[in-house]
Coordinates of C-alpha atoms in Angstrom, one line a residue:
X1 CA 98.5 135.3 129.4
X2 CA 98.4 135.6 125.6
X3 CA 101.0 137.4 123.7
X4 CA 98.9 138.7 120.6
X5 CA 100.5 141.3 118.5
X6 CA 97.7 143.8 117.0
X7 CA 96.8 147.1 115.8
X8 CA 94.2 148.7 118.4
X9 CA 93.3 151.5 116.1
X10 CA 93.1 148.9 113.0
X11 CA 90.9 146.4 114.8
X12 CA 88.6 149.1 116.0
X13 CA 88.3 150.4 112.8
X14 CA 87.4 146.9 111.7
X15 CA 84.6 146.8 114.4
X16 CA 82.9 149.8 114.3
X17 CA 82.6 148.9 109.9
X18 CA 81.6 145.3 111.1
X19 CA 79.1 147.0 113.2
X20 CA 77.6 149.5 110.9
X21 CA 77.2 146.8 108.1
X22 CA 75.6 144.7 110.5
X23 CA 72.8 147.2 111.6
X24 CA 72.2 147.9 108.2
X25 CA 71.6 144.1 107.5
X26 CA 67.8 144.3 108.3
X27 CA 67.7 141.0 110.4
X28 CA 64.8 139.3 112.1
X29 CA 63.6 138.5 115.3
X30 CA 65.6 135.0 115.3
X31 CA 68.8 133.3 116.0
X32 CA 70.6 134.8 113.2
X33 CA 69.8 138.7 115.0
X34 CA 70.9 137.0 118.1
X35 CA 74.1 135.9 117.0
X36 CA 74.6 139.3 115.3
X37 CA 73.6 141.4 118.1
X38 CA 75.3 139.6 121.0
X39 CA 78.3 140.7 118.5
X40 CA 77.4 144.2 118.1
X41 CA 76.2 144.5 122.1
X42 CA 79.8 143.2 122.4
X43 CA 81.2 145.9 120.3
X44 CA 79.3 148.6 121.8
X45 CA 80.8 147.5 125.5
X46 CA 84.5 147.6 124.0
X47 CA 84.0 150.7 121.9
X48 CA 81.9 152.6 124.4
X49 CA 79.6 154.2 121.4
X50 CA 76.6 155.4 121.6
X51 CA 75.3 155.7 118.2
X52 CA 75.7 151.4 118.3
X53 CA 73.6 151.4 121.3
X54 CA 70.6 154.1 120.0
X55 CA 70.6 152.0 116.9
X56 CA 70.0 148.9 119.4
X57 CA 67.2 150.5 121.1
X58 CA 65.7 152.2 118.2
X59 CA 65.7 148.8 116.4
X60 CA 64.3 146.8 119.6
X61 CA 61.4 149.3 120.0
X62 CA 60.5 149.3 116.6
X63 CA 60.1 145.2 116.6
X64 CA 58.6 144.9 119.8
X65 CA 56.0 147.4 118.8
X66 CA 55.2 145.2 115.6
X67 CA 55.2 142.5 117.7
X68 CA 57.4 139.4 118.3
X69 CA 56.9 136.0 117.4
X70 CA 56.7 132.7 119.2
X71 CA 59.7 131.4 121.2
X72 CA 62.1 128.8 120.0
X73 CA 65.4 127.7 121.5
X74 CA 66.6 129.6 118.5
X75 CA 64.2 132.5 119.0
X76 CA 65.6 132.6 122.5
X77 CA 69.3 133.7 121.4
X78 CA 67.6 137.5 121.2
X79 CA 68.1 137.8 124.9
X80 CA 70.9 138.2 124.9
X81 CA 71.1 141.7 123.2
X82 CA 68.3 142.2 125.8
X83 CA 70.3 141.9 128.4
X84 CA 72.1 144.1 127.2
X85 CA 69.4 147.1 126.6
X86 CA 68.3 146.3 129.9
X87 CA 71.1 147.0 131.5
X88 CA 72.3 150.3 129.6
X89 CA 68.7 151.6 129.9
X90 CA 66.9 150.1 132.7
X91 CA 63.9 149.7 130.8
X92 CA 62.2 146.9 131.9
X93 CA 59.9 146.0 129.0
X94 CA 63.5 144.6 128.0
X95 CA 63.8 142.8 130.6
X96 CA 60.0 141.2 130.8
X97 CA 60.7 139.9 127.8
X98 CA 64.4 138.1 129.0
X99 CA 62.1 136.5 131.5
X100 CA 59.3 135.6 128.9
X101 CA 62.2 133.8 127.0
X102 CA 63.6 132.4 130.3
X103 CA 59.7 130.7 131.5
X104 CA 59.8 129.5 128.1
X105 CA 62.6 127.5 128.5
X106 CA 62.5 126.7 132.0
X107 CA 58.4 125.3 131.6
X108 CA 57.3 125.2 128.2
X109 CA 60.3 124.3 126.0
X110 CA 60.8 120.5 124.7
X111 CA 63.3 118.1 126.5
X112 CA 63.9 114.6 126.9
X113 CA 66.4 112.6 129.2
X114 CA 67.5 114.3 132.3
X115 CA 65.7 117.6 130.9
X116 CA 67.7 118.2 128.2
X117 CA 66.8 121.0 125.3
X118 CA 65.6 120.0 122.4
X119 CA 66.6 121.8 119.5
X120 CA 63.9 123.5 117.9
X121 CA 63.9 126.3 115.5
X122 CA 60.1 126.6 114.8
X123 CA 57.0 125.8 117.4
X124 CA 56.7 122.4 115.4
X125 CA 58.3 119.2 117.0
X126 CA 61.4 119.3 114.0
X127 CA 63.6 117.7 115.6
X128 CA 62.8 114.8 118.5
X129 CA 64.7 114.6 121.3
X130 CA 67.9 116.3 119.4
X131 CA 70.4 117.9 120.5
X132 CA 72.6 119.9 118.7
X133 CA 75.9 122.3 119.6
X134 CA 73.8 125.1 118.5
X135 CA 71.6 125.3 121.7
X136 CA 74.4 126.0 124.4
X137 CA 74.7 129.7 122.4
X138 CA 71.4 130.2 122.0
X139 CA 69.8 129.0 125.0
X140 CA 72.6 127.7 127.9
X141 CA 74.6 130.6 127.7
X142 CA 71.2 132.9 127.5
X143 CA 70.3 131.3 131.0
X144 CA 73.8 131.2 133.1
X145 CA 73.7 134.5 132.0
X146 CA 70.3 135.4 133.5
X147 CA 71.1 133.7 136.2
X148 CA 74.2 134.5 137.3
X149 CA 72.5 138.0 137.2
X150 CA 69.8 137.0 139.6
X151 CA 71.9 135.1 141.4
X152 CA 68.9 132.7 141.0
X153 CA 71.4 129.1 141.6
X154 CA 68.3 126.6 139.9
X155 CA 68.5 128.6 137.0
X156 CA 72.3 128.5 136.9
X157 CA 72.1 124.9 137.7
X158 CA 69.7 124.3 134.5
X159 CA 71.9 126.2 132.4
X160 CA 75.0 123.9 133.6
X161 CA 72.9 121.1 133.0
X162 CA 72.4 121.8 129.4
X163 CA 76.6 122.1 129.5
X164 CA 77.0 119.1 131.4
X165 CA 74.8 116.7 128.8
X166 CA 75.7 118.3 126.0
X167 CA 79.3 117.5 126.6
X168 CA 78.6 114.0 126.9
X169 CA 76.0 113.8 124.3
X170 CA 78.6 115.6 121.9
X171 CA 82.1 115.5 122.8
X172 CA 84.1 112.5 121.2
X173 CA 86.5 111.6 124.2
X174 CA 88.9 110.1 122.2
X175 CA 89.1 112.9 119.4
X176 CA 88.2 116.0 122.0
X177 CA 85.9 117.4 119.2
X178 CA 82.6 118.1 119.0
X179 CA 79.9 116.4 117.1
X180 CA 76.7 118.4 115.5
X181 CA 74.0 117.0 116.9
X182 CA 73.3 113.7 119.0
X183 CA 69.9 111.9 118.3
X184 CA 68.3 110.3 121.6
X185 CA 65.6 108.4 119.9
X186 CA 68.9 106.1 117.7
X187 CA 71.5 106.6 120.2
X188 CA 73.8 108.1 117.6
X189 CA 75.3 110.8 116.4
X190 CA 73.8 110.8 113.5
X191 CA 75.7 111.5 110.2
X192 CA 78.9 111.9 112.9
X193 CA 80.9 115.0 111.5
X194 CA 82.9 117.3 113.5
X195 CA 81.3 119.9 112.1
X196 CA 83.5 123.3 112.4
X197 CA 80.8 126.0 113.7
X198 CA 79.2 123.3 116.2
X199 CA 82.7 123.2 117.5
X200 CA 82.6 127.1 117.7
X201 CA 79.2 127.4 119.9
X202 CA 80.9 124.2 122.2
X203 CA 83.9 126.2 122.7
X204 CA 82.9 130.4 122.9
X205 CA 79.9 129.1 125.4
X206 CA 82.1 127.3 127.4
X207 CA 84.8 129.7 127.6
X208 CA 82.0 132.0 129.0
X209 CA 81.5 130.1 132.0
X210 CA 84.2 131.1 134.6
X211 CA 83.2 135.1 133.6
X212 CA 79.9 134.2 134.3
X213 CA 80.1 132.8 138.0
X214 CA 82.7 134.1 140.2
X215 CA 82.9 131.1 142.4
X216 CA 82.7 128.7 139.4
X217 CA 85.0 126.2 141.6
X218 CA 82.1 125.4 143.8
X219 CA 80.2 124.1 141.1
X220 CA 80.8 120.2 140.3
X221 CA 79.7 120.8 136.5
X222 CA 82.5 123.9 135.8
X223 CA 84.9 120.7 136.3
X224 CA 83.5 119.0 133.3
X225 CA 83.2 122.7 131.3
X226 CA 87.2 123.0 132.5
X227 CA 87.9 119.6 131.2
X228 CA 86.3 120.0 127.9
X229 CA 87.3 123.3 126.7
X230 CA 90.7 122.2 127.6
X231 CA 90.8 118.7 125.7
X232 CA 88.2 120.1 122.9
X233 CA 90.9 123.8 122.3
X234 CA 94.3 121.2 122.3
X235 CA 92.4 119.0 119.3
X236 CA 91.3 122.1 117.3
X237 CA 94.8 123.7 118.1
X238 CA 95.8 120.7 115.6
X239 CA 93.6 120.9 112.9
X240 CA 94.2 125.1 112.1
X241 CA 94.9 125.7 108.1
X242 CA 98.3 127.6 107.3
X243 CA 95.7 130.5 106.5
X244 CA 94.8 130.3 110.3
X245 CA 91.6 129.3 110.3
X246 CA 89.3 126.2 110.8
X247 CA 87.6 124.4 108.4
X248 CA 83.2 123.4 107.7
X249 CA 84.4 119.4 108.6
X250 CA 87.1 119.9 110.5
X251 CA 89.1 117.0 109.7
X252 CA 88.3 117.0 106.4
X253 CA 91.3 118.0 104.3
X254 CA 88.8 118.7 100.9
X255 CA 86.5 120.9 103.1
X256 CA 86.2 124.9 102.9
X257 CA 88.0 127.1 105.2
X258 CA 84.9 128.8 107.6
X259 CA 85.4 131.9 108.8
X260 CA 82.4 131.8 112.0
X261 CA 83.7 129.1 112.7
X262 CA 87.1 129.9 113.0
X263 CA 86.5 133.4 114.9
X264 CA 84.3 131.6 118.0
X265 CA 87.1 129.0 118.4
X266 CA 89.8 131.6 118.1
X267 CA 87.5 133.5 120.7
X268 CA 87.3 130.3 123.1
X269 CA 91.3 130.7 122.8
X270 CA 91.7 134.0 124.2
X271 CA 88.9 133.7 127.0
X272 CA 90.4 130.5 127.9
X273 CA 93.5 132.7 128.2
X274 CA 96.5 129.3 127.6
X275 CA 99.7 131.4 126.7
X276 CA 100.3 128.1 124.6
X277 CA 97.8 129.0 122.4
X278 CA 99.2 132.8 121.4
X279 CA 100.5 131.5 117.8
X280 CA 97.1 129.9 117.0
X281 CA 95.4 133.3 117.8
X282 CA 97.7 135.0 116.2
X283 CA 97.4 133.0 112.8
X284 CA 93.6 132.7 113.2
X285 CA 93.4 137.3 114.0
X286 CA 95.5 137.3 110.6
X287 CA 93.3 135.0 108.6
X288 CA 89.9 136.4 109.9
X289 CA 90.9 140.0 109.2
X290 CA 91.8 139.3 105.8
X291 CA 88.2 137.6 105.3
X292 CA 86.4 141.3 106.2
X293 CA 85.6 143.5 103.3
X294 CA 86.3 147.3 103.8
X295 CA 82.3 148.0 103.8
X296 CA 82.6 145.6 107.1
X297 CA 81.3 142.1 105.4
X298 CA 82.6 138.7 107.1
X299 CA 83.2 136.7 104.1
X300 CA 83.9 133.2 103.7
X301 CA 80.9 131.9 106.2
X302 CA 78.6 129.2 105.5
X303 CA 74.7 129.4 105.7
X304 CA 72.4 128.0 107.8
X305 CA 72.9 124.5 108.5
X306 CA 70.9 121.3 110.0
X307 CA 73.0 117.9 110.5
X308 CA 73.4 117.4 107.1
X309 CA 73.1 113.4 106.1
X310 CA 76.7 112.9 104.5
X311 CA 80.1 114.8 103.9
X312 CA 79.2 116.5 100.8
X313 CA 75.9 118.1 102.4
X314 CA 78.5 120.0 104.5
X315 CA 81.0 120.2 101.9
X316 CA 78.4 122.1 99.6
X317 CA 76.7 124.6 102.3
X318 CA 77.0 128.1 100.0
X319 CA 79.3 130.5 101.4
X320 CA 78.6 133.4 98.8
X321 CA 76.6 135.7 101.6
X322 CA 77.6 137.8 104.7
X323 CA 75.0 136.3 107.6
X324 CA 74.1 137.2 111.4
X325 CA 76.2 134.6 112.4
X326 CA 79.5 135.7 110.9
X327 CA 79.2 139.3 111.8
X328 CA 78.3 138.8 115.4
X329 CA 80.8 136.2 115.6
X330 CA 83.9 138.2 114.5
X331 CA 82.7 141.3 116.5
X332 CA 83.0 138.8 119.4
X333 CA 86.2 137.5 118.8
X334 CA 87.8 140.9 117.6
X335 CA 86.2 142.4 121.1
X336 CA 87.3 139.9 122.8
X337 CA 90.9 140.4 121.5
X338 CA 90.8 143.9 122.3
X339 CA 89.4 143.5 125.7
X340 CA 92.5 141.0 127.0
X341 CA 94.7 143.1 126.1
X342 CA 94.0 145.6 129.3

């Protein structure tokens, strides 16, 4: 188990001002809300407050009344605060529209390969036969979640699908890290950086798994999950800053420090639950919470980003703006941090 050394009443404190600025952040219906949300539907389950969850619903209803637009992969990481709703208020329009998202990706959704997702981020065909890190958060994790739920085993079988090929697409065996995208058409990797947030969705989504099937040992693909997360955590464990965090290229010395990043790997750490790996949590809790403004703003995270062609598209990302990704991130990680504590 962990030794972690923390304030409870100062990281709460954190989280419920990470929260508020969140919910006041006027996000859409798209993977940037689901980040977020999956964040604050984490805080609310640590903190136990209400007023996060009315704000939640109130939110939801108001959206879903406007109405809600196409799905994407990327659209598709809103279930997750659905789950959520659904399960605090039994409403089941919340939960017809987890299972819209979940026909979408089990029939309609691109794949290639052994029925692999495609990345997509619009109805358009952006990206053929891609895959990219970002898909095991928004969409594998969304369906071993649903799954596990329903206890509905060919849905938990295509969600460890996705893990299984997206390990081998994007894991560099003899590194451990993770690459940003793999492109099926070339056979390549693209521009081949070990892009520091791509690392972050490979590593919190994996460290999901064992919470997310009791018996995980009696399925051949949680080996592989195991296998990774361990080799992948022991690589990253390597390249942490002396400000404890994790940088955009990971291996890049001239690269920026990224705080998303750096709070879903330092999440990965404590689900994964290695004692070996308390001082790297303990660096990475100090260098997050010094990134968080007093209004609740995750600084230091980089915007939206595509496999970039070169080193310096990553290198010159702008980092000036709080976004979905961060907040929901760090209320994860800070949850999380709380939560192993008891």
């Amino acid at each position: 188990m962990l030794q972690v050394k923390y304030d409870r009443e100062q990281i709460l404190n954190v989280i419920q001002n990470v929260t508020r600025k969140t919910l006041d952040m006027d996000l859409t219906w798209d993977w940037p809300c689901g980040v977020a949300y999956y964040g604050v539907s984490r805080a609310y389950q640590t903190t136990g407050d209400s007023e996060i969850l009315d704000k939640l619903v109130k939110w939801a209803d108001e959206y879903i009344e406007l109405g809600l637009p196409s799905w994407t992969v990327n659209t598709c990481a809103m279930g997750h605060v659905l789950i959520t709703l659904y399960e605090e208020t039994g409403d089941q329009k919340y939960w017809d529209i987890v299972m819209s998202k979940v026909d979408y990706l089990q029939n309609h959704a691109l794949r290639f390969g052994d029925r692999v997702l495609q990345h997509t981020v619009s109805t358009a065909n952006d990206f053929p036969e891609q895959a990219w890190a970002d898909t095991l958060f928004m969409a594998a994790f969304f369906l071993l979640r649903v799954g596990s739920k329903l206890k509905d085993e060919a849905m938990i079988q295509d969600a460890l699908n996705q893990y299984y090929w997206h390990i081998k697409y994007l894991q560099d065996p003899s590194t451990g890290l993770w690459y940003h995208g793999y492109n099926n058409v070339n056979k390549d990797h693209m521009s081949g950086f070990y892009w520091g947030r791509a690392n972050a969705w490979g590593a919190y989504t994996m460290s999901q798994v064992k919470p997310q099937l009791k018996e995980w040992y009696l399925y051949p693909q949680c080996m592989d999950v195991e296998c990774s997360l361990r080799d992948q955590l022991a690589a990253l464990k390597l390249l942490q800053t002396e400000d404890g965090l994790w940088r955009t290229v990971l291996d890049d010395a001239e690269s920026y420090e990224e705080v998303s990043a750096s709070c879903g790997i330092a999440a990965a750490m404590i689900n994964n639950g290695n004692p070996l790996h308390t001082k790297y949590v303990q660096k990475a809790l100090q260098g997050v919470m010094s990134h968080i403004s007093e209004d609740g703003r995750v600084l230091g995270v980089s915007g939206g980003t595509a496999v970039m062609k070169d080193r310096e598209g990553y290198r010159n990302i702008p980092k000036d703006w709080i976004q979905g990704w961060g907040q929901g991130l760090a209320l994860a990680f800070l949850s999380d941090m709380l939560r192993q504590g008891e």
